[in-house]
mmCIF file with all atom_site columns, C-alpha atoms in Angstrom:
data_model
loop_
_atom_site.group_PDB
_atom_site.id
_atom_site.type_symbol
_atom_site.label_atom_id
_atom_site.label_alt_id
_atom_site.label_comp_id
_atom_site.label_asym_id
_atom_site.label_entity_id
_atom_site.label_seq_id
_atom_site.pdbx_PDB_ins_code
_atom_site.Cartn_x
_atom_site.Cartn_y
_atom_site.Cartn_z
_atom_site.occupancy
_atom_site.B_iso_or_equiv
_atom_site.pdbx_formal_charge
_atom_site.auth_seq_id
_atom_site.auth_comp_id
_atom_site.auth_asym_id
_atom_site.auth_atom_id
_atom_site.pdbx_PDB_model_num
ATOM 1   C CA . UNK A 1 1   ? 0.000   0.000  0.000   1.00 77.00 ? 1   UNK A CA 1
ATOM 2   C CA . UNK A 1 2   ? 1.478   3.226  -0.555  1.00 86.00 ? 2   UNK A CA 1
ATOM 3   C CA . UNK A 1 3   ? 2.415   6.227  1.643   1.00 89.00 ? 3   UNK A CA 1
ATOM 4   C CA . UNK A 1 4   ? -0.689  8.343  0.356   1.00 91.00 ? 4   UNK A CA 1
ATOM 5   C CA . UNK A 1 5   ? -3.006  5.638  0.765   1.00 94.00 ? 5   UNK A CA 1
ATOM 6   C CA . UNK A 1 6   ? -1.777  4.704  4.268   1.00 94.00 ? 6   UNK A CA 1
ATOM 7   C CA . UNK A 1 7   ? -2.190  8.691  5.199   1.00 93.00 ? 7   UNK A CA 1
ATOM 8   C CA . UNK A 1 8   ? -5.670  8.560  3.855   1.00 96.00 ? 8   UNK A CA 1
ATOM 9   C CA . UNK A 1 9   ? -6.524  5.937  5.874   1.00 96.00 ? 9   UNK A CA 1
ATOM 10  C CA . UNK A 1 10  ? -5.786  7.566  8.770   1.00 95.00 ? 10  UNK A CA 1
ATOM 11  C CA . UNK A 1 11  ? -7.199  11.045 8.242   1.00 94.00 ? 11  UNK A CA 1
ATOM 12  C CA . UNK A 1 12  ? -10.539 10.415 6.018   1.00 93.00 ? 12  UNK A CA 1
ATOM 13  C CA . UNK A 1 13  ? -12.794 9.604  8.542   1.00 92.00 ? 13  UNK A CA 1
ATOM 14  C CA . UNK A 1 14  ? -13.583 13.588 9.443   1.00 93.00 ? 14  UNK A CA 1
ATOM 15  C CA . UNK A 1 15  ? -13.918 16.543 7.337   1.00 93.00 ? 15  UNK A CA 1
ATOM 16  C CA . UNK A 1 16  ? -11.071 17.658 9.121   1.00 94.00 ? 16  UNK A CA 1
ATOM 17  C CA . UNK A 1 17  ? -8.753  15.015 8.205   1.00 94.00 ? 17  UNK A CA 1
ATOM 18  C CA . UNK A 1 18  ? -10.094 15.041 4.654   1.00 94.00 ? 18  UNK A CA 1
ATOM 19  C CA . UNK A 1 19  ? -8.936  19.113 4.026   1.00 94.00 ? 19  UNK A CA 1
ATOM 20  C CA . UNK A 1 20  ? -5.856  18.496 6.455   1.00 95.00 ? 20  UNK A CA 1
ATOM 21  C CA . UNK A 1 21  ? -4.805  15.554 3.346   1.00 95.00 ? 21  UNK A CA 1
ATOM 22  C CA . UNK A 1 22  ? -5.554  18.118 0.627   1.00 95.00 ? 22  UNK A CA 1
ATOM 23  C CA . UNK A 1 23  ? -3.161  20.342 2.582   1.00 95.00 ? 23  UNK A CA 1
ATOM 24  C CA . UNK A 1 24  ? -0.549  17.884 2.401   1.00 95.00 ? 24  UNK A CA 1
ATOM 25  C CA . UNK A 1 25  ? -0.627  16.654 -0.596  1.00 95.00 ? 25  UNK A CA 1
ATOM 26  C CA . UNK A 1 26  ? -0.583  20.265 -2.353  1.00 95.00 ? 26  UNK A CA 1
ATOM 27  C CA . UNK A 1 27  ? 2.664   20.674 0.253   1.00 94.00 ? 27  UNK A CA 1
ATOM 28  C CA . UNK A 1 28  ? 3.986   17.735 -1.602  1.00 92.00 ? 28  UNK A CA 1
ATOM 29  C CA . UNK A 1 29  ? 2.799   19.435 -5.136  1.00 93.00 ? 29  UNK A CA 1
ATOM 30  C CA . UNK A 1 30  ? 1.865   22.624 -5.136  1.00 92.00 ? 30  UNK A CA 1
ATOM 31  C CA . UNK A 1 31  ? 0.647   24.001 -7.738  1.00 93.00 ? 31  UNK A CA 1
ATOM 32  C CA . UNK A 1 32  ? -2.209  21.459 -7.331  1.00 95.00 ? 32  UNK A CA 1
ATOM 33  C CA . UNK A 1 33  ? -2.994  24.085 -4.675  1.00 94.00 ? 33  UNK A CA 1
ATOM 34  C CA . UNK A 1 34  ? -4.094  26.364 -6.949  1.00 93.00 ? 34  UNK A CA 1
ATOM 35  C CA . UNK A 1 35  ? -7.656  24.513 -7.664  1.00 95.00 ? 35  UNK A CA 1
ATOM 36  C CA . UNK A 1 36  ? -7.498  23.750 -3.532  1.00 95.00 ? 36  UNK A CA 1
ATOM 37  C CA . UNK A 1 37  ? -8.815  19.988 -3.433  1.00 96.00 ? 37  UNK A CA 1
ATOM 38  C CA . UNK A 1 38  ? -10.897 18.359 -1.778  1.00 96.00 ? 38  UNK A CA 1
ATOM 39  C CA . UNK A 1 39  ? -10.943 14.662 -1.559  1.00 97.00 ? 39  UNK A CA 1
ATOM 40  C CA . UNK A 1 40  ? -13.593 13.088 -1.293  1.00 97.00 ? 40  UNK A CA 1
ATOM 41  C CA . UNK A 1 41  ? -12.498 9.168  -1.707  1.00 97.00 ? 41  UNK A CA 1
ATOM 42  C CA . UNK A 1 42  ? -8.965  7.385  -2.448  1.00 97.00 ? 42  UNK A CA 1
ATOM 43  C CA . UNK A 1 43  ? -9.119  3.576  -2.916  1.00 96.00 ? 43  UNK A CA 1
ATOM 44  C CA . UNK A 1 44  ? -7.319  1.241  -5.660  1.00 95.00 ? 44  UNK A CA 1
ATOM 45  C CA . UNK A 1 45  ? -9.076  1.984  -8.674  1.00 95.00 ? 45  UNK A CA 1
ATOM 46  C CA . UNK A 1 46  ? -11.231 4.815  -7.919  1.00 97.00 ? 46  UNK A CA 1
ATOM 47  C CA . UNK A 1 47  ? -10.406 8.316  -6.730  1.00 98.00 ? 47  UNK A CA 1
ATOM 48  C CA . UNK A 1 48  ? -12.786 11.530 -6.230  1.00 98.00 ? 48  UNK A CA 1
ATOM 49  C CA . UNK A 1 49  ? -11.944 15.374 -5.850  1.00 98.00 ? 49  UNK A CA 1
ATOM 50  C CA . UNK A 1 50  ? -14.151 18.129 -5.734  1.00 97.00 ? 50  UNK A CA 1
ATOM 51  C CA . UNK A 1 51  ? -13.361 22.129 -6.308  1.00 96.00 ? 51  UNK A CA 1
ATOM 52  C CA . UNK A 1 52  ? -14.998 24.432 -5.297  1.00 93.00 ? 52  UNK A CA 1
ATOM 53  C CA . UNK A 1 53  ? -16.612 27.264 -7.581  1.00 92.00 ? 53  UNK A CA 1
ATOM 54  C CA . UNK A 1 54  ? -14.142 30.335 -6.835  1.00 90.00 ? 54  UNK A CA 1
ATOM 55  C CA . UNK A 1 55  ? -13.029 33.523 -8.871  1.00 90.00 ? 55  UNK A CA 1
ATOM 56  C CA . UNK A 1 56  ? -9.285  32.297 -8.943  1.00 88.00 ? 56  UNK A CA 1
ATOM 57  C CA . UNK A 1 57  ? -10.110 29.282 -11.315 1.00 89.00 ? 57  UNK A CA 1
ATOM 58  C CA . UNK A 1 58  ? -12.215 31.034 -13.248 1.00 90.00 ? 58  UNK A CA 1
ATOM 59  C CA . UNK A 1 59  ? -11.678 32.249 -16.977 1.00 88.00 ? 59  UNK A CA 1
ATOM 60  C CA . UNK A 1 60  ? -12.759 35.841 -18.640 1.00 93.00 ? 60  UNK A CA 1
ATOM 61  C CA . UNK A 1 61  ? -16.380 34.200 -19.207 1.00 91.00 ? 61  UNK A CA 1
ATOM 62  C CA . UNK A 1 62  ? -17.035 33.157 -15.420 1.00 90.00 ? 62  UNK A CA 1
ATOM 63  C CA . UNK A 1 63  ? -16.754 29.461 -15.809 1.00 91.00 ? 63  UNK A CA 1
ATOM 64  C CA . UNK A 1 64  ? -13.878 26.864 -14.437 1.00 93.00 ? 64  UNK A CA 1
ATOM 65  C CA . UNK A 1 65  ? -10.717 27.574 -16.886 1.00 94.00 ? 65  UNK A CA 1
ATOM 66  C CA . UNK A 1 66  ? -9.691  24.543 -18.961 1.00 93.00 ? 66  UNK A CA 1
ATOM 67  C CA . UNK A 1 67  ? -6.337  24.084 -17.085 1.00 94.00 ? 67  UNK A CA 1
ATOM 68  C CA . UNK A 1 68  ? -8.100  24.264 -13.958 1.00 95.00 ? 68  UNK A CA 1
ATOM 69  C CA . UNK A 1 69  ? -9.803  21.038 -15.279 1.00 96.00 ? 69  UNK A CA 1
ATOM 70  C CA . UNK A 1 70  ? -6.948  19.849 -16.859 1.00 96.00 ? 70  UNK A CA 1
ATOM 71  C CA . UNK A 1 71  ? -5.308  20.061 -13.101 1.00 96.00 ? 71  UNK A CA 1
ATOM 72  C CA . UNK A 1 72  ? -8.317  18.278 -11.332 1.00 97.00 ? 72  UNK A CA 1
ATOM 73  C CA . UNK A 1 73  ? -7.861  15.628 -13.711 1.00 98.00 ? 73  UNK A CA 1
ATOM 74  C CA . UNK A 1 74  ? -4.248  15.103 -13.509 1.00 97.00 ? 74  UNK A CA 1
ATOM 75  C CA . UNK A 1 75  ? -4.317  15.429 -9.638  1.00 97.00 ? 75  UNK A CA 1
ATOM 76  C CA . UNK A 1 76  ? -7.097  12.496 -9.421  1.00 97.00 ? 76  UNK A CA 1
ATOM 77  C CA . UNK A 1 77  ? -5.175  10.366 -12.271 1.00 97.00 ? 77  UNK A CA 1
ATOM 78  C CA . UNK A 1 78  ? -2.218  10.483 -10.276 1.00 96.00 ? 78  UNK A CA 1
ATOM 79  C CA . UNK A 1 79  ? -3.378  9.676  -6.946  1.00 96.00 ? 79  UNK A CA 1
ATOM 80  C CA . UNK A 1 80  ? -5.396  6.918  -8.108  1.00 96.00 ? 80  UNK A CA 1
ATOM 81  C CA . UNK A 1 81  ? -2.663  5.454  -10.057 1.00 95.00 ? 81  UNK A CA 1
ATOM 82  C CA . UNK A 1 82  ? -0.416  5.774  -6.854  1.00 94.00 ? 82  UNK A CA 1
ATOM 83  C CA . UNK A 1 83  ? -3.475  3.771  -4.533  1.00 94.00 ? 83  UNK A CA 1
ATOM 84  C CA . UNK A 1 84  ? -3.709  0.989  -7.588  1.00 93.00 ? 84  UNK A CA 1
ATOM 85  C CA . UNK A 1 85  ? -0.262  0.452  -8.764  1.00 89.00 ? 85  UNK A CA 1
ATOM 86  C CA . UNK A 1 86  ? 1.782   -2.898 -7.688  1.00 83.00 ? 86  UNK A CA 1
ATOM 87  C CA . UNK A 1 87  ? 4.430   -2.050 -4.866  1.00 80.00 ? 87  UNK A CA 1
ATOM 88  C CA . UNK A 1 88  ? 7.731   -1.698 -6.934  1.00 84.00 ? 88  UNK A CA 1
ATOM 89  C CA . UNK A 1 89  ? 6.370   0.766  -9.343  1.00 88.00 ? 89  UNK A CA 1
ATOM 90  C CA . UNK A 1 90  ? 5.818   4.312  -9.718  1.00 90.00 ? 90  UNK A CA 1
ATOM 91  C CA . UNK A 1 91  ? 4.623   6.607  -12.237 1.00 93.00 ? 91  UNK A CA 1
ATOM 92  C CA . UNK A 1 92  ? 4.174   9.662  -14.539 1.00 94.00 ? 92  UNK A CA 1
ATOM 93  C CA . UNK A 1 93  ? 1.763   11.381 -16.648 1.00 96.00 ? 93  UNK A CA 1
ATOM 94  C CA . UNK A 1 94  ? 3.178   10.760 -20.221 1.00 95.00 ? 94  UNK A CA 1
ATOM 95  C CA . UNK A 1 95  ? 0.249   12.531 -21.874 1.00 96.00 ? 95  UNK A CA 1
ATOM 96  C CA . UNK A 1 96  ? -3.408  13.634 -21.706 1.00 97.00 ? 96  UNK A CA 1
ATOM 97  C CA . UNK A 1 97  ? -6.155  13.821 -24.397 1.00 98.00 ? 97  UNK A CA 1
ATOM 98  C CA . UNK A 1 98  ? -9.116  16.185 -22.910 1.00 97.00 ? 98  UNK A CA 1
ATOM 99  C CA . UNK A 1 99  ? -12.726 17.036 -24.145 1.00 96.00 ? 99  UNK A CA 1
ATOM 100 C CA . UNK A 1 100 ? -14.589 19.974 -23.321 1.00 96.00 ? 100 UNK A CA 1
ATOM 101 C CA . UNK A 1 101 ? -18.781 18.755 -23.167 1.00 95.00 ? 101 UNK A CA 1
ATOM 102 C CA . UNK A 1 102 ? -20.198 21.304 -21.780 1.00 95.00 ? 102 UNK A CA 1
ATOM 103 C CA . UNK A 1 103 ? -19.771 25.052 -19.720 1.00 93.00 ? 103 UNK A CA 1
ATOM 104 C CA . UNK A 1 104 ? -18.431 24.279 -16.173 1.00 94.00 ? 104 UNK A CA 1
ATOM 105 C CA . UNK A 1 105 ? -20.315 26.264 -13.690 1.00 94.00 ? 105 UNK A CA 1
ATOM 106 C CA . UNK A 1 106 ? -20.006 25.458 -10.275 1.00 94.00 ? 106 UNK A CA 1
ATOM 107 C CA . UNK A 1 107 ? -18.621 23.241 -7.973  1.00 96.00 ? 107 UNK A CA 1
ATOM 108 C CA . UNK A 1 108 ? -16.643 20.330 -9.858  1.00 97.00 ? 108 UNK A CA 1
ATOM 109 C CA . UNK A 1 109 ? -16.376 16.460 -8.991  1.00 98.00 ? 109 UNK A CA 1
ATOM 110 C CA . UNK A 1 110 ? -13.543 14.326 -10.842 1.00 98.00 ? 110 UNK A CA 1
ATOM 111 C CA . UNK A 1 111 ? -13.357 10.752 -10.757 1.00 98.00 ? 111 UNK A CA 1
ATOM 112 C CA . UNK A 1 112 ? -10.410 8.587  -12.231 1.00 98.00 ? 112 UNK A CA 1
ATOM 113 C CA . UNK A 1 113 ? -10.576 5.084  -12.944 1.00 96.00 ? 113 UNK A CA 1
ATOM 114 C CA . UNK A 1 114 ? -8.373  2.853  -14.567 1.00 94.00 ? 114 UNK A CA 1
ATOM 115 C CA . UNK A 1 115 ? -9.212  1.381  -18.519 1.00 91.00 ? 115 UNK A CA 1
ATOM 116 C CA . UNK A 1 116 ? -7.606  -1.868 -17.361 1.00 86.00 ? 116 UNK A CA 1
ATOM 117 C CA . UNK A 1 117 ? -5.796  -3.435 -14.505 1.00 80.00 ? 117 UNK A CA 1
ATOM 118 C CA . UNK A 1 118 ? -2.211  -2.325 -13.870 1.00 75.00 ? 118 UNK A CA 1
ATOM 119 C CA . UNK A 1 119 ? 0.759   -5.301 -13.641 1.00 74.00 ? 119 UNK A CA 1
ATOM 120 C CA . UNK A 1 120 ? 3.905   -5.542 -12.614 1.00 65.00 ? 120 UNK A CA 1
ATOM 121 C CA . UNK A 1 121 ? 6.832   -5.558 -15.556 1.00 68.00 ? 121 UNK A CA 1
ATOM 122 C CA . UNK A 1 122 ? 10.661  -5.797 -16.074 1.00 70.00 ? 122 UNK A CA 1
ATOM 123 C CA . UNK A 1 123 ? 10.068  -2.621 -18.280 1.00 82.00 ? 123 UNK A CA 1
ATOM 124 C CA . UNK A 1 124 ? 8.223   0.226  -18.389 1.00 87.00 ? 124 UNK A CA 1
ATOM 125 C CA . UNK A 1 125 ? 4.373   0.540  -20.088 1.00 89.00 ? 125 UNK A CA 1
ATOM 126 C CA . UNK A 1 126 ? 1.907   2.685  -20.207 1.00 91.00 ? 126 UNK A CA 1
ATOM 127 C CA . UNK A 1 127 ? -1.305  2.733  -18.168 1.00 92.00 ? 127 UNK A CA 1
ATOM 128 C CA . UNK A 1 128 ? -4.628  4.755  -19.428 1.00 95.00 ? 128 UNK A CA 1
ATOM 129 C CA . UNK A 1 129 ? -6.866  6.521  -16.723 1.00 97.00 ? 129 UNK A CA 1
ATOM 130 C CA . UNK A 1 130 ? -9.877  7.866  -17.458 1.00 98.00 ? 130 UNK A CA 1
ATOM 131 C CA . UNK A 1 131 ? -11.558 10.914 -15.287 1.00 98.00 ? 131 UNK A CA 1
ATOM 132 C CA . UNK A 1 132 ? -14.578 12.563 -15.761 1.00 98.00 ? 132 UNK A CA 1
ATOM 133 C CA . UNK A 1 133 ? -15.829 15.902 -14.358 1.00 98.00 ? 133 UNK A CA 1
ATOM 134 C CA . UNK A 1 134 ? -19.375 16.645 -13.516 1.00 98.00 ? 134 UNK A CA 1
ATOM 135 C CA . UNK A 1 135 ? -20.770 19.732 -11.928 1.00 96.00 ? 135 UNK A CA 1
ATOM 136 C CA . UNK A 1 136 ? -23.402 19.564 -9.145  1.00 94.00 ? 136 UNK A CA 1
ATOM 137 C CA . UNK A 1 137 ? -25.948 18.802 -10.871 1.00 96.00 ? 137 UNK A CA 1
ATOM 138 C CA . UNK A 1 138 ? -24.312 15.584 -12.362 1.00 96.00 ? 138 UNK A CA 1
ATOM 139 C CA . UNK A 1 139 ? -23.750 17.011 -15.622 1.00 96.00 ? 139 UNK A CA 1
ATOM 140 C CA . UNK A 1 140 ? -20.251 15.621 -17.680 1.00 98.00 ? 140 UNK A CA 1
ATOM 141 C CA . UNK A 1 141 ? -18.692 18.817 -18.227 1.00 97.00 ? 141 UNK A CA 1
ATOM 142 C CA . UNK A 1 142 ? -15.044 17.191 -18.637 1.00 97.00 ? 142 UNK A CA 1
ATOM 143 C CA . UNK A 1 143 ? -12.847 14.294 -19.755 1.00 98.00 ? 143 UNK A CA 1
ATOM 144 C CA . UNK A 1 144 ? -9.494  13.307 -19.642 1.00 98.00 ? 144 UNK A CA 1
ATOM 145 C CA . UNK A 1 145 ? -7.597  10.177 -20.659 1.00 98.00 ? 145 UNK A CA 1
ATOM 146 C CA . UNK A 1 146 ? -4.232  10.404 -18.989 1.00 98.00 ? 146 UNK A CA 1
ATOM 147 C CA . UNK A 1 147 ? -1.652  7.846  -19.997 1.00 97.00 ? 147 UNK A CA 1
ATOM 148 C CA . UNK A 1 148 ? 0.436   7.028  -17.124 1.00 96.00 ? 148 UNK A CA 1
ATOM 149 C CA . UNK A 1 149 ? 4.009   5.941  -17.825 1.00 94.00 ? 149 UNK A CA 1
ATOM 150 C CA . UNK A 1 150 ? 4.442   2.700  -15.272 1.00 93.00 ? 150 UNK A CA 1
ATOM 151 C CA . UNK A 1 151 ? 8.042   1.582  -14.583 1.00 91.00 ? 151 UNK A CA 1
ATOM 152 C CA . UNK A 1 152 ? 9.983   -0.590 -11.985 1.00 88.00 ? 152 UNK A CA 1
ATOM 153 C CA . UNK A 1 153 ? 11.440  1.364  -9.150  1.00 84.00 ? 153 UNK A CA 1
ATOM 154 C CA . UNK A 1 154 ? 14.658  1.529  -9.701  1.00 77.00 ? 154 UNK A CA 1
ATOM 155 C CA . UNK A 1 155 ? 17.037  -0.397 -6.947  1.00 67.00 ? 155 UNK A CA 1
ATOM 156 C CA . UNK A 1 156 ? 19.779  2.135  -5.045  1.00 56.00 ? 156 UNK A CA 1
#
């Protein structure tokens, strides 16, 4: 299990401990901080942020700028990839592929999931994620597909 899952385990079961391991992770990261996430759920396979509707990510029309989404999505990709991937691994976004579906107004909730089941390997591969983006009213404003680069750690 990794180090991020471990630390959600401990501090998801309040609200508190949910911001406090936005916090940290963004410490870890930060320009992730500039969306200011909050997670919502981090398991193998699935992982959920939300934003929240403020000026700073918004664009000159008063919706959620595209690289605001484009963060969300990475952010989620990556910390599901590093609650799902085989100990011995680690990752890195190689590339990302997004779709704009419709205006995003209001608070945003991303979701990455995996397109298949990640394995161990003597080389490196890559890995798509999906993640969609829906607004409060459960509308798919946003996709991604974010190919992660998977590769042995390598031994000191």
């Amino acid at each position: 299990m990794s180090n991020a899952l471990k630390l959600w385990h401990r501090l998801s079961g309040s609200t508190a401990g949910r911001w406090l391991y936005g916090r940290l992770i963004c410490l870890r990261a930060p320009y992730f901080a500039t969306i200011a996430p909050r997670f919502v759920a981090l398991e193998p396979g699935r992982c959920e942020i939300a934003i929240r509707d403020r000026r700073r990510v918004h664009n000159h029309i008063g919706t959620v700028h595209a690289i605001a989404l484009c963060n969300l999505a990475e952010l989620c990709a990556g910390m599901m990839t590093d609650a799902t991937i085989p100990a011995g691994m680690r990752w890195i976004p190689k590339g990302m592929a997004v779709e704009y579906l419709a205006k995003a107004k209001g608070r945003m909730h991303a979701r990455a999931t995996p397109e298949r089941a990640a394995t161990g390997s003597a080389d490196g591969y890559a890995w798509p994620v999906t993640v969609d983006v829906r607004d409060d009213n459960g509308t798919e404003v946003f996709r991604a597909r974010i190919e992660m680069w998977l590769s042995p750690l390598r031994k000191s």
